Coordinates of C-alpha atoms in Angstrom, one line a residue:
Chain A
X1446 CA 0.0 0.0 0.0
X1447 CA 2.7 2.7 1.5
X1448 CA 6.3 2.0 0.6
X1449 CA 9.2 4.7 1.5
X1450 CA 12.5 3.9 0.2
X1451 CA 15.7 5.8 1.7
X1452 CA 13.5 9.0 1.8
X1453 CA 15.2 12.4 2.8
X1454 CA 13.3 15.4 2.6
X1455 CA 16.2 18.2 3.0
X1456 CA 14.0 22.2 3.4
X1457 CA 15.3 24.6 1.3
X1458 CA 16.3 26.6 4.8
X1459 CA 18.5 23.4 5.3
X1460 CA 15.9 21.8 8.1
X1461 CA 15.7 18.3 7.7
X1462 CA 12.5 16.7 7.6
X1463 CA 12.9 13.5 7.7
X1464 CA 16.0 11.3 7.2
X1465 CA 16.5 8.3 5.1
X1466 CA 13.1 6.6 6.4
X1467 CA 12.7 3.2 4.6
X1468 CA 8.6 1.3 5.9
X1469 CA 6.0 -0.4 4.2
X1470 CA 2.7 -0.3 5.2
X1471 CA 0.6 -3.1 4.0
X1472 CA -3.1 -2.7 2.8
X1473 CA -5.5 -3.0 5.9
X1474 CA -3.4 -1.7 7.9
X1475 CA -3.6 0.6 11.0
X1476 CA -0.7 2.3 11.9
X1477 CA -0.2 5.2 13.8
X1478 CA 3.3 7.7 13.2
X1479 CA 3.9 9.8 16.2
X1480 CA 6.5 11.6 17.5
X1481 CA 7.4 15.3 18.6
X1482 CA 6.7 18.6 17.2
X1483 CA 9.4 18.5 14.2
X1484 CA 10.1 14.9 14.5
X1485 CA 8.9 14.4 11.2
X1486 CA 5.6 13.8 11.0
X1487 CA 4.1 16.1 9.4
X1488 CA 6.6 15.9 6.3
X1489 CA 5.8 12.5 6.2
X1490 CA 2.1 13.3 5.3
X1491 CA 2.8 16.2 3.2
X1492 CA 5.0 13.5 1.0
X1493 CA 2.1 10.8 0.7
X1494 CA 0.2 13.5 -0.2
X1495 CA 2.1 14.6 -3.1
X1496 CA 2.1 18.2 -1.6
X1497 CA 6.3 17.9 -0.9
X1498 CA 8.5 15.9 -3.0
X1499 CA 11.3 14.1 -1.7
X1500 CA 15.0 15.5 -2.4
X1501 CA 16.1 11.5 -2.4
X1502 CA 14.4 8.5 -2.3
X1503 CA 11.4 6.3 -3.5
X1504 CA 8.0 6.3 -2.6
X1505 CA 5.5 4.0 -3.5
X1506 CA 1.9 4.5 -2.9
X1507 CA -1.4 2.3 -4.2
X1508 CA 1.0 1.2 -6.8
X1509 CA 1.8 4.6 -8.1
X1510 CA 5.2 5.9 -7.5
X1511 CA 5.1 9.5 -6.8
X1512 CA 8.3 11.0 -8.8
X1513 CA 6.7 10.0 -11.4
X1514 CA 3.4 11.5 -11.5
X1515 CA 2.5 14.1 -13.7
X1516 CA 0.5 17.3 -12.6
X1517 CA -2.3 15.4 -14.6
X1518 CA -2.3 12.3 -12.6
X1519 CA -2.5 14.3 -9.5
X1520 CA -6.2 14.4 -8.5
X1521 CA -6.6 10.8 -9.7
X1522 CA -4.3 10.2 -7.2
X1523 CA -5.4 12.2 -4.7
X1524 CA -8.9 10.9 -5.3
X1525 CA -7.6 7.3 -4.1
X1526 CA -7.1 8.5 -0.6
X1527 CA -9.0 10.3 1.9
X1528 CA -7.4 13.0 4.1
X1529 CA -8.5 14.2 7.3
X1530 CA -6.6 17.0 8.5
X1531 CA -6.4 18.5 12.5
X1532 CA -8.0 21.6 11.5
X1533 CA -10.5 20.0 9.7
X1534 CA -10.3 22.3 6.0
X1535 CA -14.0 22.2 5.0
X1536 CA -15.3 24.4 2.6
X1537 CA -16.8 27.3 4.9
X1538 CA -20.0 28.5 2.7
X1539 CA -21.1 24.8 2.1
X1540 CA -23.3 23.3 4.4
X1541 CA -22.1 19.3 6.0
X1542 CA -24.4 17.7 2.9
X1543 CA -22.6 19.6 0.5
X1544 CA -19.0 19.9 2.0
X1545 CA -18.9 15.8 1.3
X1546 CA -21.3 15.7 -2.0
X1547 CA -18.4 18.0 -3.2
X1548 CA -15.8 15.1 -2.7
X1549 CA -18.3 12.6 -4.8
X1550 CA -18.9 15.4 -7.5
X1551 CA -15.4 15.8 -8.6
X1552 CA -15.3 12.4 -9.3
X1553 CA -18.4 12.8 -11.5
X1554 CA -20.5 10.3 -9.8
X1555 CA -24.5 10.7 -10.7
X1556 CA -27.1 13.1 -8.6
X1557 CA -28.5 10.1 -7.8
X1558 CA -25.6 8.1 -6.4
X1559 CA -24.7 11.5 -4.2
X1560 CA -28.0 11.6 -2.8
X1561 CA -28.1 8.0 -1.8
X1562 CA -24.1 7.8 -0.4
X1563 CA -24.3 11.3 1.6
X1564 CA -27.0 10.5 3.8
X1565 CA -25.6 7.1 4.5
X1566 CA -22.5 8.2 5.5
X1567 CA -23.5 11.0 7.2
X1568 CA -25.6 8.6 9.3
X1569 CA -22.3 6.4 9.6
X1570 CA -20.2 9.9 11.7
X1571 CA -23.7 10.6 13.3
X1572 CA -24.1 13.7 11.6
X1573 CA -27.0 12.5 9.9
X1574 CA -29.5 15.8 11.8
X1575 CA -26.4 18.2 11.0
X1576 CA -27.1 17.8 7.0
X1577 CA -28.0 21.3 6.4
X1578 CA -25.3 22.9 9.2
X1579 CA -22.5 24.9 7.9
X1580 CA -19.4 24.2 9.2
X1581 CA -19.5 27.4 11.5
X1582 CA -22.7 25.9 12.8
X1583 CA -20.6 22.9 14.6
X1584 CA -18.2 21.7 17.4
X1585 CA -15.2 20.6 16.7
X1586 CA -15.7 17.0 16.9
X1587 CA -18.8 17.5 14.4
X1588 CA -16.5 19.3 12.1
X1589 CA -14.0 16.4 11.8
X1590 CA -16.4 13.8 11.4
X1591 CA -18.1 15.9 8.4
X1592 CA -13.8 15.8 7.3
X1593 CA -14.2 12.7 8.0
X1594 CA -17.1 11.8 5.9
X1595 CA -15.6 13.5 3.2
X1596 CA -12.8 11.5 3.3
X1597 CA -14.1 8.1 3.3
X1598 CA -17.3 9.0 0.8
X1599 CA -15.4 7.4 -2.3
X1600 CA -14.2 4.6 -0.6
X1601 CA -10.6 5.5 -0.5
X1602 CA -8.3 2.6 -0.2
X1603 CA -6.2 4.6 2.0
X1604 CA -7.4 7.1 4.8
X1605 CA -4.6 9.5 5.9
X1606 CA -4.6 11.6 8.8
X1607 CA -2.6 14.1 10.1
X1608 CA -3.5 15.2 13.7
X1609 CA -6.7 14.7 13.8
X1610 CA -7.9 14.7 17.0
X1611 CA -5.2 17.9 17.9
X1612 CA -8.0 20.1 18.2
X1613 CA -11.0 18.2 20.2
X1614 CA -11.4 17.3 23.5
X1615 CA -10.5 13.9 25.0
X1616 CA -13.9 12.3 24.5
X1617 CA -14.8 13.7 21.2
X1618 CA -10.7 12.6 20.4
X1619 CA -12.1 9.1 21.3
X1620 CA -15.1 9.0 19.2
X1621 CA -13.0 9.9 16.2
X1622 CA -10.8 6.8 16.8
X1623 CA -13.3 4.6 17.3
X1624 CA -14.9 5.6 13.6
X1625 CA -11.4 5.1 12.2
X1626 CA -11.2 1.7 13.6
X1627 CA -14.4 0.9 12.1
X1628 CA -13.3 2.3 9.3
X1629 CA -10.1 -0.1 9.4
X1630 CA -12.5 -3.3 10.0
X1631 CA -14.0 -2.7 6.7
X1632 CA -10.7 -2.7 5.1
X1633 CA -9.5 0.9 4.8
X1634 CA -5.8 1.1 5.5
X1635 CA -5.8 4.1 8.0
X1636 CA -2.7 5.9 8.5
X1637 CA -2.6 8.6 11.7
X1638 CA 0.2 11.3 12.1
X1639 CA -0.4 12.2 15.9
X1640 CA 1.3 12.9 19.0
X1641 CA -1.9 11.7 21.3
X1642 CA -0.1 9.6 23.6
X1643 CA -3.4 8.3 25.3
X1644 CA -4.5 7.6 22.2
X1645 CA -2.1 5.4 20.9
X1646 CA -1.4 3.6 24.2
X1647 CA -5.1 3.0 24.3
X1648 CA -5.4 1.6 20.4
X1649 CA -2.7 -0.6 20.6
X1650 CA -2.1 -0.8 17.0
X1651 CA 1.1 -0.7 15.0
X1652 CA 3.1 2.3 15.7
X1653 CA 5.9 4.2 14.1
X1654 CA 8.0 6.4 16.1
X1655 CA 9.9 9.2 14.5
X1656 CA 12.7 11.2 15.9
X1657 CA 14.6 14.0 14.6
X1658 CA 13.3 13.0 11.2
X1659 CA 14.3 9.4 11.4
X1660 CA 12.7 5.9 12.6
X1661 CA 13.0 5.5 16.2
X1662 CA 11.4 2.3 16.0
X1663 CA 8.1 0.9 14.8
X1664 CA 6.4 -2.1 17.0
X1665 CA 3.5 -4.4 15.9
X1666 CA 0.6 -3.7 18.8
X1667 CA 2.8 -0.5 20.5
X1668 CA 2.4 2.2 23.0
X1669 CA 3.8 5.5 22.7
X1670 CA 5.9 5.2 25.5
X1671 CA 7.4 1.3 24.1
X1672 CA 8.4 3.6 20.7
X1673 CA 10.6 5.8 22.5
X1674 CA 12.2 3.8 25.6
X1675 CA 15.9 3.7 25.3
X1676 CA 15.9 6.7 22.5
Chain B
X1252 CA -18.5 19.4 -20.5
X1253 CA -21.7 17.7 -19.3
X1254 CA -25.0 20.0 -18.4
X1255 CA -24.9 18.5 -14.8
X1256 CA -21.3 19.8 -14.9
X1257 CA -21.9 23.2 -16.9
X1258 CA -24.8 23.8 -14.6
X1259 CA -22.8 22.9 -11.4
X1260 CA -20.0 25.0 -12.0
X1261 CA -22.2 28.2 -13.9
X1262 CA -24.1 27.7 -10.2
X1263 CA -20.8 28.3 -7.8
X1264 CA -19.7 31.5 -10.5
X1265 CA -23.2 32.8 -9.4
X1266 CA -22.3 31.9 -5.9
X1267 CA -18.9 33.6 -6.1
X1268 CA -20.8 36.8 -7.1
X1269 CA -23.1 37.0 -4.9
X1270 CA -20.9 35.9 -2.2
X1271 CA -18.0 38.2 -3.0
X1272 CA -20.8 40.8 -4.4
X1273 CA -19.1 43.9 -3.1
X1274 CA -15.6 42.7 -4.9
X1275 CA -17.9 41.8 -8.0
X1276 CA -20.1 44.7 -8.6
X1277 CA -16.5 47.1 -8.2
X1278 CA -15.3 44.9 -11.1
X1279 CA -18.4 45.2 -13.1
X1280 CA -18.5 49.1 -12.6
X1281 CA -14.9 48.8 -14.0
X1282 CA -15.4 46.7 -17.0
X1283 CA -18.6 49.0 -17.7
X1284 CA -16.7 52.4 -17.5
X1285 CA -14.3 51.4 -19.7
X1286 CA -16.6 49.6 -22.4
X1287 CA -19.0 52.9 -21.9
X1288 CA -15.8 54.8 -23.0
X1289 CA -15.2 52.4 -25.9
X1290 CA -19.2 52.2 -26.8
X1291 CA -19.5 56.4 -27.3
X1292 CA -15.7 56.1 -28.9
X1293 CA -17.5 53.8 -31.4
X1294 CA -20.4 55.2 -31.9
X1295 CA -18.2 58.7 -32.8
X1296 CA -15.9 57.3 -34.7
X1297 CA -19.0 55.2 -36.6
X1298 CA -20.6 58.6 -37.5
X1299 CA -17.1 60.1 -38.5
X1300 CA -16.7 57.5 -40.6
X1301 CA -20.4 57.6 -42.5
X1302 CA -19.8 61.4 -42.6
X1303 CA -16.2 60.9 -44.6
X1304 CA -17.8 58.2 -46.6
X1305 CA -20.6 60.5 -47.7
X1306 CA -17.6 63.2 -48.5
X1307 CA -15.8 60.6 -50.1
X1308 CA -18.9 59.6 -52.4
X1309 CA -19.3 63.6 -53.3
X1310 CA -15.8 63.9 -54.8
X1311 CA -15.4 62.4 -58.2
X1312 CA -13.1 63.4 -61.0
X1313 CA -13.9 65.9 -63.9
X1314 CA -12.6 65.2 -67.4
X1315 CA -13.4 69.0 -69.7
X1316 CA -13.0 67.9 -73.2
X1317 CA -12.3 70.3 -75.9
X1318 CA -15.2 71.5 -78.0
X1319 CA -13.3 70.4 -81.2
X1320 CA -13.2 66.7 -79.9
X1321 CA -15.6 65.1 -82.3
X1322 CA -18.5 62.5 -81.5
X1323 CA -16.0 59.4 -82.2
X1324 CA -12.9 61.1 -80.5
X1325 CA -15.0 61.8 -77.2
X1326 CA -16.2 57.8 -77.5
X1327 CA -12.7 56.7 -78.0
X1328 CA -11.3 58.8 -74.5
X1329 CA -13.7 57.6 -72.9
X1330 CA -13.0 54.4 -73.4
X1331 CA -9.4 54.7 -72.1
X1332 CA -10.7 56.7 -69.1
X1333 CA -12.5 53.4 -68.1
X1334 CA -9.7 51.4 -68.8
X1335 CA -7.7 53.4 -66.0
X1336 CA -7.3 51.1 -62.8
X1337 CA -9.4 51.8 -60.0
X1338 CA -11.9 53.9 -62.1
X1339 CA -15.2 52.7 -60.8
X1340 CA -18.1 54.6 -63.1
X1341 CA -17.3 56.7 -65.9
X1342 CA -20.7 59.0 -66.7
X1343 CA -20.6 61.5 -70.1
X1344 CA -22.3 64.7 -69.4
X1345 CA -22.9 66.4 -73.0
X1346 CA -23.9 70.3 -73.7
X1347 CA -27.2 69.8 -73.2
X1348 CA -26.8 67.6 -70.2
X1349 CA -24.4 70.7 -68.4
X1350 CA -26.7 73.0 -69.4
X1351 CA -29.7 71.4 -67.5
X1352 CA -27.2 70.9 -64.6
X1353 CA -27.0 74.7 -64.0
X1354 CA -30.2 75.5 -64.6
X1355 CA -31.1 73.4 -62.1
X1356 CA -28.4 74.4 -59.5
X1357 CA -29.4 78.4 -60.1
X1358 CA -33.5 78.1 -60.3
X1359 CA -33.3 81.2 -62.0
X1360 CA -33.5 81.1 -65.4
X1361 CA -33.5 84.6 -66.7
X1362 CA -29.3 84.4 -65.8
X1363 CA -29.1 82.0 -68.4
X1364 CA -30.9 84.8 -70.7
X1365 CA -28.4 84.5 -74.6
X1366 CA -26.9 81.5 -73.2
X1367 CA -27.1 78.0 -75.4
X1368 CA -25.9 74.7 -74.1
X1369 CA -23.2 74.8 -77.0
X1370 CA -21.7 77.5 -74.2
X1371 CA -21.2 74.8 -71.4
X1372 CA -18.1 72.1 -72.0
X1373 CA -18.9 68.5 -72.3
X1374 CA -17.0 66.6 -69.7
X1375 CA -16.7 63.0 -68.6
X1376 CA -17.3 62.5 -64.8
X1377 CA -15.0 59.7 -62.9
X1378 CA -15.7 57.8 -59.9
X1379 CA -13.1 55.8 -58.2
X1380 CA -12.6 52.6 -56.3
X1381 CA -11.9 54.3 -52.9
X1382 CA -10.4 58.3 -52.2
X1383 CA -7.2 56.7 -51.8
X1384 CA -6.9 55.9 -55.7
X1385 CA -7.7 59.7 -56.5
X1386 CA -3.6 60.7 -57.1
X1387 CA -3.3 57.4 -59.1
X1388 CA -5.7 58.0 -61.2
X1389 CA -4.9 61.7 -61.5
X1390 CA -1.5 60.7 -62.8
X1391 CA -3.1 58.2 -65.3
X1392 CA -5.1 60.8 -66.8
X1393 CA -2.3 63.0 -67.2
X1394 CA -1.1 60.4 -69.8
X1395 CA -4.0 61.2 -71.8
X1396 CA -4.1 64.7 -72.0
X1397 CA -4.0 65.0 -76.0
X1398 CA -7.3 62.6 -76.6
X1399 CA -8.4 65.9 -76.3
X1400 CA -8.8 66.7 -72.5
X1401 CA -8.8 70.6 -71.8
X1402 CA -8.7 70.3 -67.9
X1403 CA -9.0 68.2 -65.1
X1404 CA -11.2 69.2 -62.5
X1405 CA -10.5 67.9 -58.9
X1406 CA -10.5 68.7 -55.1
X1407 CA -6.8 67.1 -54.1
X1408 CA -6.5 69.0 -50.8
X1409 CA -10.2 67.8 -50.2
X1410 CA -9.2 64.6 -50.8
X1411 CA -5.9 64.5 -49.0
X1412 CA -7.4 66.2 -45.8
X1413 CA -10.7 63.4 -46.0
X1414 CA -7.8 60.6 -46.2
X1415 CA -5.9 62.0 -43.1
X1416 CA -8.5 62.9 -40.9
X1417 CA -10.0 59.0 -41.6
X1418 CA -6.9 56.9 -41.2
X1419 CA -6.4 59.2 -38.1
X1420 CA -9.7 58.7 -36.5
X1421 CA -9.4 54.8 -37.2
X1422 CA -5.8 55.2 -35.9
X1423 CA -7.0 56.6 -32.2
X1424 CA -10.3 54.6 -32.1
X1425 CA -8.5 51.4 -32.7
X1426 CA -5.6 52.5 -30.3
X1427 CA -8.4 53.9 -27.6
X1428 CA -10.0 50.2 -27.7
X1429 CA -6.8 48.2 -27.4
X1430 CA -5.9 50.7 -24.2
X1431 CA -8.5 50.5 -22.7
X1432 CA -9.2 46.6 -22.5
X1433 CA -5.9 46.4 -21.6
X1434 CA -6.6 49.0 -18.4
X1435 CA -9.8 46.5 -17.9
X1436 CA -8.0 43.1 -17.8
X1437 CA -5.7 44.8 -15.2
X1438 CA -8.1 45.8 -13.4
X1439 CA -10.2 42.6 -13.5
X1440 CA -7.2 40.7 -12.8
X1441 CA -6.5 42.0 -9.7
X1442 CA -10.0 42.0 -8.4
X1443 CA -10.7 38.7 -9.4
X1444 CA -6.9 38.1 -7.9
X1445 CA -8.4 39.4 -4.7
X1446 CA -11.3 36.9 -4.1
X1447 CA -9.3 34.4 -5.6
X1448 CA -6.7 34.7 -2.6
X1449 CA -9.3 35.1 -0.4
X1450 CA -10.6 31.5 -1.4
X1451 CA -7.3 30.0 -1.4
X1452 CA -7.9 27.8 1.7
X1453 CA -10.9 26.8 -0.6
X1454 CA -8.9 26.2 -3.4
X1455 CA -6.1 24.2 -1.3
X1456 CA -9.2 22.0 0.0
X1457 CA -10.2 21.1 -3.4
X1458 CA -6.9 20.3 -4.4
X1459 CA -6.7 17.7 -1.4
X1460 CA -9.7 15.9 -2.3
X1461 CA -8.5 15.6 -6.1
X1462 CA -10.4 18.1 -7.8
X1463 CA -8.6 18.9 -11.7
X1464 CA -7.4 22.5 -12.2
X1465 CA -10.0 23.2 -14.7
X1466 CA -12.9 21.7 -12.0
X1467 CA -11.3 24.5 -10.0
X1468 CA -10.9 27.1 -12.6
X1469 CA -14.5 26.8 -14.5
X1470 CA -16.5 28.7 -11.9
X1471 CA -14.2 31.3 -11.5
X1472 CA -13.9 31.6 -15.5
X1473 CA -17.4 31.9 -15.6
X1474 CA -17.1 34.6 -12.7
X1475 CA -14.9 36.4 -14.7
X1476 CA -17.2 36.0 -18.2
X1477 CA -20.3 36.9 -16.5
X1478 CA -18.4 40.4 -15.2
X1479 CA -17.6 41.1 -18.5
X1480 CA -21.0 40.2 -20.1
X1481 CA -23.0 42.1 -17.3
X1482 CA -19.8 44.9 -17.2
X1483 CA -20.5 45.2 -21.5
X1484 CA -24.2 45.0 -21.2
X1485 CA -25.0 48.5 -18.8
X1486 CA -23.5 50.6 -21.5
X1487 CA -24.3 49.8 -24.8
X1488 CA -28.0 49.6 -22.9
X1489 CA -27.1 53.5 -21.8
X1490 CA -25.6 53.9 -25.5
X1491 CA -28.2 52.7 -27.3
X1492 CA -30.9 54.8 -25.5
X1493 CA -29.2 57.8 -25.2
X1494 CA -27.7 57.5 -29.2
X1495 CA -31.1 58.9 -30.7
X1496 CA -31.6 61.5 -28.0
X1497 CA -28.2 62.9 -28.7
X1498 CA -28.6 63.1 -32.1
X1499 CA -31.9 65.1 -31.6
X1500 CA -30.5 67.5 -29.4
X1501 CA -27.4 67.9 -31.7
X1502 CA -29.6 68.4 -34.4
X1503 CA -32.0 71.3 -32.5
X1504 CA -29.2 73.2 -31.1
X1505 CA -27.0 73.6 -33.6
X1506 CA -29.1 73.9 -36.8
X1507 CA -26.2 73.7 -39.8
X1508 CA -25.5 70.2 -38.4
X1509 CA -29.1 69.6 -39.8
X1510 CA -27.4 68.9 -43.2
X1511 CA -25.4 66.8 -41.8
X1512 CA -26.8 62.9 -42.0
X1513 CA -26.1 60.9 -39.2
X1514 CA -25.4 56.7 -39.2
X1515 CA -28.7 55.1 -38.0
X1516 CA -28.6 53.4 -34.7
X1517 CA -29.6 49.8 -35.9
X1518 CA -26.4 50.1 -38.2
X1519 CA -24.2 50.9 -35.3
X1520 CA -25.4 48.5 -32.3
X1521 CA -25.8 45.6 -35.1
X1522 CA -22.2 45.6 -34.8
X1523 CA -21.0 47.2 -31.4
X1524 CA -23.4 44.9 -29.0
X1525 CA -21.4 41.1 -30.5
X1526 CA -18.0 43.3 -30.1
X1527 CA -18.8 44.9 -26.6
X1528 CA -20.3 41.1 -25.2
X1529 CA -17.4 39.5 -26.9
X1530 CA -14.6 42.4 -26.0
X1531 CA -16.3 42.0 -22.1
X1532 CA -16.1 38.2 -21.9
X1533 CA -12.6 38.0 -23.0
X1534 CA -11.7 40.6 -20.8
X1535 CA -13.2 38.7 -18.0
X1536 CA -12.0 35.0 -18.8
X1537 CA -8.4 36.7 -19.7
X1538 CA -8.3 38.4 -16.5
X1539 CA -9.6 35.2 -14.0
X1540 CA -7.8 32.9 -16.0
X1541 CA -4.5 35.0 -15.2
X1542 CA -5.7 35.4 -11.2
X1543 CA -5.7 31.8 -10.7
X1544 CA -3.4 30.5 -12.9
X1545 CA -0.8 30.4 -9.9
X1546 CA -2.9 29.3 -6.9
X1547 CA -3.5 26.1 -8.8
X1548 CA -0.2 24.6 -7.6
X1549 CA -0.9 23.0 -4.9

């Protein structure tokens, strides 16, 4: 599904971002990538999504290898993965209905199709009364399960998120999680850049920790804590 | 472009307006003064133009043939006058003919008291291809001055003056337009530039989920077109209904301009109303395209 190959990501200021990472993440997967503020997370996403590229290295994702996508194959690619982000990036003057029919329009599918998948999956993040809300109109944890909805509308075979219970209260943090993990059950590979500690000790899923840009260590069924002991 | 699609995207470039409609009607007050400058431009330049063509149609070229030319020798310079390039019409005017001619331009015919058409010269009158010929064929008729010509009757400085003062107006009306859609795609630009960066979290977003540049760009093309249409529309509507009334008060206060025929309205706005809506749409679509053009790389 994911595979980095001696991957350096060298800022033109001279700030590494991260450091010869080599990992494979397999489809189905959940894995989480934590670390510190400017351990190297962040770049990491910014590369999967195409948004950075890589000053050495290979990355492979869904198949595709990135160097060599065109501008052109960009939204296709993008299109195969969903992205939740920690401050949610709707689209302020659409309402929650429309904020994730928008994700199903660019990929042309029918009127119909949108008005049978929206509603579901709004009903899936429990938004299902907030339809008509704008995102202004909702908490934070309502706001990133309409991102959230957005993301997984197409069926991505990846879901990618960067931080995305950063801005939501412990609770709300949780209820997030536990969508993701259903979302992982029904085979999405879900990939989560975060530095929630309580979050990952409480998951117990495959974690990746990164430090000063490179792989600390990455442990089947870890806890934050396990990632960085002995660092 | 499918008509879910075109109607989708026509839909947010409606949005966009009325979202960013303070922005929007600034840009459509813009496009508007400058094509309300280019529509009266037009319209003065049109009536110039009718009013040179109408001189140009009055000058012609007068051949005076000796009285001693007989019947076959008039025939036979004739016939070389309307071999001369860029003659148009060649029209004989005989004694008789010149004689009715100035009876008719005096009214008065005791003057003419003792006077027999024999009196008035016979003479061929030339009308050429365009004004701009009138020296050519001059010089062409010089060549036959012993087929019995006696003089050439012309109005060269007339001429010369009409040809200036023509290429001169098309000269400044052409410039006039190309300035000043130029100082409206500037000006478009950057105010389309404005709400552009003001949406560039919404753009970003789009980008993210794997919208295509054009999915992007379309609704704010259309934005941009429908500036431009509206922006083109307000003045040839102020034009248009003003362009009689203007005449008619040009007309009352300053009687000698009564002589003076004016181009029709329907002759004018069947051409300026495709030219404004076109010269407004492509000042609109060049001006978004250029705003967003580098907010796309995301």
């Amino acid at each position: 599904m994911i595979k980095l190959t001696d991957v350096t990501k060298v800022y033109e200021n001279g700030a590494r971002g991260i450091d010869n990472v080599s990992l494979s993440i397999e489809p189905g997967e959940f894995v989480f990538i934590v670390g510190t503020s400017g351990s190297g997370k962040s770049t990491m996403v910014r590369l999967l999504l195409k948004e950075l590229e890589p000053t050495s290295g290979k990355i492979v994702v869904n198949g595709a290898e990135l160097s060599k996508l065109t501008r052109k194959q960009m939204p296709d690619y993008r299109r195969k993965m969903g992205v939740v982000f920690q401050d949610f990036k709707l689209l302020r003057n659409k309402t929650v209905y429309d904020n994730v029919a928008f994700a199903m329009q660019i990929v042309r599918a029918s009127n119909r199709e949108i008005r049978r998948t929206v509603p579901q999956v709004l009903a899936m993040v429990g938004l299902a009364k907030k339809a008509r809300a704008y995102p202004n109109q909702l908490s934070g944890g309502e706001q990133q399960r309409t991102a959230l909805a957005r993301a997984i509308v197409n069926q991505p075979p990846l879901l990618l998120c960067d931080e995305p219970t950063g801005n939501l209260d412990p609770e709300t943090a949780w209820e997030i999680m536990h969508l993701l993990e259903n979302i992982n059950i029904n085979g999405t590979t879900v990939v989560v850049a975060t530095h929630a500690k309580d979050i990952v000790d409480g998951m117990r899923k495959r974690v990746i920790g990164l430090s000063n840009g490179i792989i600390a260590k990455d442990i089947e069924k870890g806890s934050y804590d396990d990632v960085y002991l002995g660092v | 472009m499918s008509f879910r699609r075109s109607r989708y995207f026509l839909g947010e470039a409606f949005r966009g307006l009325i979202r960013n409609r303070l922005m929007s009607f600034a840009s459509v007050l813009t496009v508007a003064s400058c094509i309300l400058i280019v529509s009266v431009f037009y319209a003065l330049v049109a009536n110039i133009d009718f009013f040179l063509q109408q001189l140009e149609g009055g000058i012609s070229i007068t051949v005076i043939i000796y009285n001693d030319v007989d019947a076959a020798g008039v025939i036979n310079l004739g016939e070389q006058i309307r071999t001369i390039e860029y003659v148009s019409d060649v029209h004989y005017v005989s004694h008789q003919q010149a004689f009715e001619i100035a009876m008719e331009a005096f009214e008065d015919p005791e003057i003419f008291y003792g006077i027999l058409p024999e009196n008035f010269p016979r003479s061929f009158n030339i009308e050429i291809v365009d004004i701009q010929y009138h020296d050519t064929v001059l010089a062409a008729l010089s060549s036959l001055s012993n087929m019995g010509i006696e003089r050439v009757m012309h109005a060269q400085n007339v001429v010369r003056m009409v040809t200036t003062v023509s290429n001169m107006v098309r000269w400044i009306s052409g410039s006039l337009i190309f300035v000043l859609a130029g100082v409206s795609i500037i000006i478009i630009t950057n105010t389309i530039r404005i709400t552009v960066s003001a949406r560039q979290v919404e753009i970003n977003i789009m980008k993210y989920v794997g919208a295509t540049d054009w999915f992007i760009r379309w609704p704010f093309l259309i934005e941009g077109i429908l500036i431009g249409v509206i922006g083109s529309l307000l003045p040839v509507i102020i034009v248009w209904s003003g362009y009689a009334q203007v005449i008619r008060i040009v007309q009352e206060g300053m009687p000698l301009v009564e002589f003076i025929e004016f181009r029709p309205g329907h002759e004018i706005f069947i051409i300026l109303f495709p030219f404004v809506i076109f010269l407004g749409a492509l000042i609109g679509i060049i001006g978004s395209g250029a705003s967003i053009r580098r907010h796309l790389h995301v």
